[in-house]
Structure formats: structure tokens, C-alpha cells
Amino acid sequence: MLLILFVIATVAAVRFLTSSVARDGWGPAALFGLLLVAGAISLVWRSTRNFRRALSRLRS
């Protein structure tokens, strides 16, 4: 489920980024798109790490 949400968020952020760069160049909207992509990657990375940590605690 988390992977599906990550893919949806990343695709939406990349589409927003590419459309804003094509329309306006590297302006504030493009930087906002980059921040969205970075935030989505960071959130999934942290959630995956916490999930693996929780699984290892359950196993031991």
C-alpha cells in the first residue's frame, strides 16, 4: 500500500515539475516540484526503515 502511494505521489510531483519547467522555466514552481519529489522520497525511505525495524523487533 505504501509503495502504491509513493508511486502516485512521485508521478504527480514529476508531472507537475515537468509541466512547470516546460511552461515557465526553472522558477519557483519548479523548485516547489523538486521539494515535493524530495519530500516523497524522504517520507517513503523513513517509513520503510521504520517498518523493517518494527518487523525485526517482532521477530526477536
mmCIF file of C-alpha atoms in Angstrom:
data_model
loop_
_atom_site.group_PDB
_atom_site.id
_atom_site.type_symbol
_atom_site.label_atom_id
_atom_site.label_comp_id
_atom_site.label_asym_id
_atom_site.label_seq_id
_atom_site.Cartn_x
_atom_site.Cartn_y
_atom_site.Cartn_z
ATOM 1 C CA MET A 1 0.000 0.000 0.000
ATOM 2 C CA LEU A 2 2.795 2.394 0.903
ATOM 3 C CA LEU A 3 4.569 1.670 -2.360
ATOM 4 C CA ILE A 4 1.420 2.491 -4.342
ATOM 5 C CA LEU A 5 1.045 5.811 -2.525
ATOM 6 C CA PHE A 6 4.706 6.575 -3.161
ATOM 7 C CA VAL A 7 4.367 5.882 -6.881
ATOM 8 C CA ILE A 8 1.250 8.047 -7.154
ATOM 9 C CA ALA A 9 2.852 10.932 -5.252
ATOM 10 C CA THR A 10 6.084 10.717 -7.227
ATOM 11 C CA VAL A 11 4.331 10.597 -10.597
ATOM 12 C CA ALA A 12 2.163 13.578 -9.657
ATOM 13 C CA ALA A 13 5.164 15.575 -8.457
ATOM 14 C CA VAL A 14 7.229 14.742 -11.544
ATOM 15 C CA ARG A 15 4.346 15.690 -13.861
ATOM 16 C CA PHE A 16 3.933 18.972 -12.004
ATOM 17 C CA LEU A 17 7.671 19.596 -12.205
ATOM 18 C CA THR A 18 7.987 18.859 -15.917
ATOM 19 C CA SER A 19 4.942 20.915 -16.842
ATOM 20 C CA SER A 20 6.092 23.913 -14.820
ATOM 21 C CA VAL A 21 9.627 23.734 -16.253
ATOM 22 C CA ALA A 22 8.264 23.498 -19.800
ATOM 23 C CA ARG A 23 5.911 26.418 -19.221
ATOM 24 C CA ASP A 24 7.904 28.820 -17.021
ATOM 25 C CA GLY A 25 11.480 27.558 -16.907
ATOM 26 C CA TRP A 26 13.227 26.973 -13.607
ATOM 27 C CA GLY A 27 11.106 29.290 -11.491
ATOM 28 C CA PRO A 28 9.580 28.950 -8.039
ATOM 29 C CA ALA A 29 7.042 26.360 -9.202
ATOM 30 C CA ALA A 30 9.820 24.092 -10.468
ATOM 31 C CA LEU A 31 11.686 24.383 -7.189
ATOM 32 C CA PHE A 32 8.466 23.547 -5.362
ATOM 33 C CA GLY A 33 8.141 20.444 -7.557
ATOM 34 C CA LEU A 34 11.674 19.405 -6.658
ATOM 35 C CA LEU A 35 10.833 19.801 -2.989
ATOM 36 C CA LEU A 36 7.724 17.635 -3.476
ATOM 37 C CA VAL A 37 9.762 14.854 -5.081
ATOM 38 C CA ALA A 38 12.441 15.049 -2.388
ATOM 39 C CA GLY A 39 9.795 15.008 0.339
ATOM 40 C CA ALA A 40 8.051 11.963 -1.107
ATOM 41 C CA ILE A 41 11.326 10.057 -1.381
ATOM 42 C CA SER A 42 12.315 11.020 2.160
ATOM 43 C CA LEU A 43 8.954 10.001 3.591
ATOM 44 C CA VAL A 44 8.983 6.585 1.944
ATOM 45 C CA TRP A 45 12.624 5.986 2.889
ATOM 46 C CA ARG A 46 11.914 6.738 6.553
ATOM 47 C CA SER A 47 8.689 4.716 6.603
ATOM 48 C CA THR A 48 10.397 1.715 5.033
ATOM 49 C CA ARG A 49 13.220 1.896 7.555
ATOM 50 C CA ASN A 50 10.788 2.105 10.476
ATOM 51 C CA PHE A 51 8.727 -0.785 9.090
ATOM 52 C CA ARG A 52 11.795 -3.005 8.777
ATOM 53 C CA ARG A 53 12.882 -2.065 12.286
ATOM 54 C CA ALA A 54 9.442 -2.953 13.657
ATOM 55 C CA LEU A 55 9.491 -6.304 11.862
ATOM 56 C CA SER A 56 12.897 -7.167 13.258
ATOM 57 C CA ARG A 57 11.679 -6.325 16.783
ATOM 58 C CA LEU A 58 8.672 -8.583 16.344
ATOM 59 C CA ARG A 59 10.845 -11.469 15.197
ATOM 60 C CA SER A 60 13.208 -11.278 18.160
#
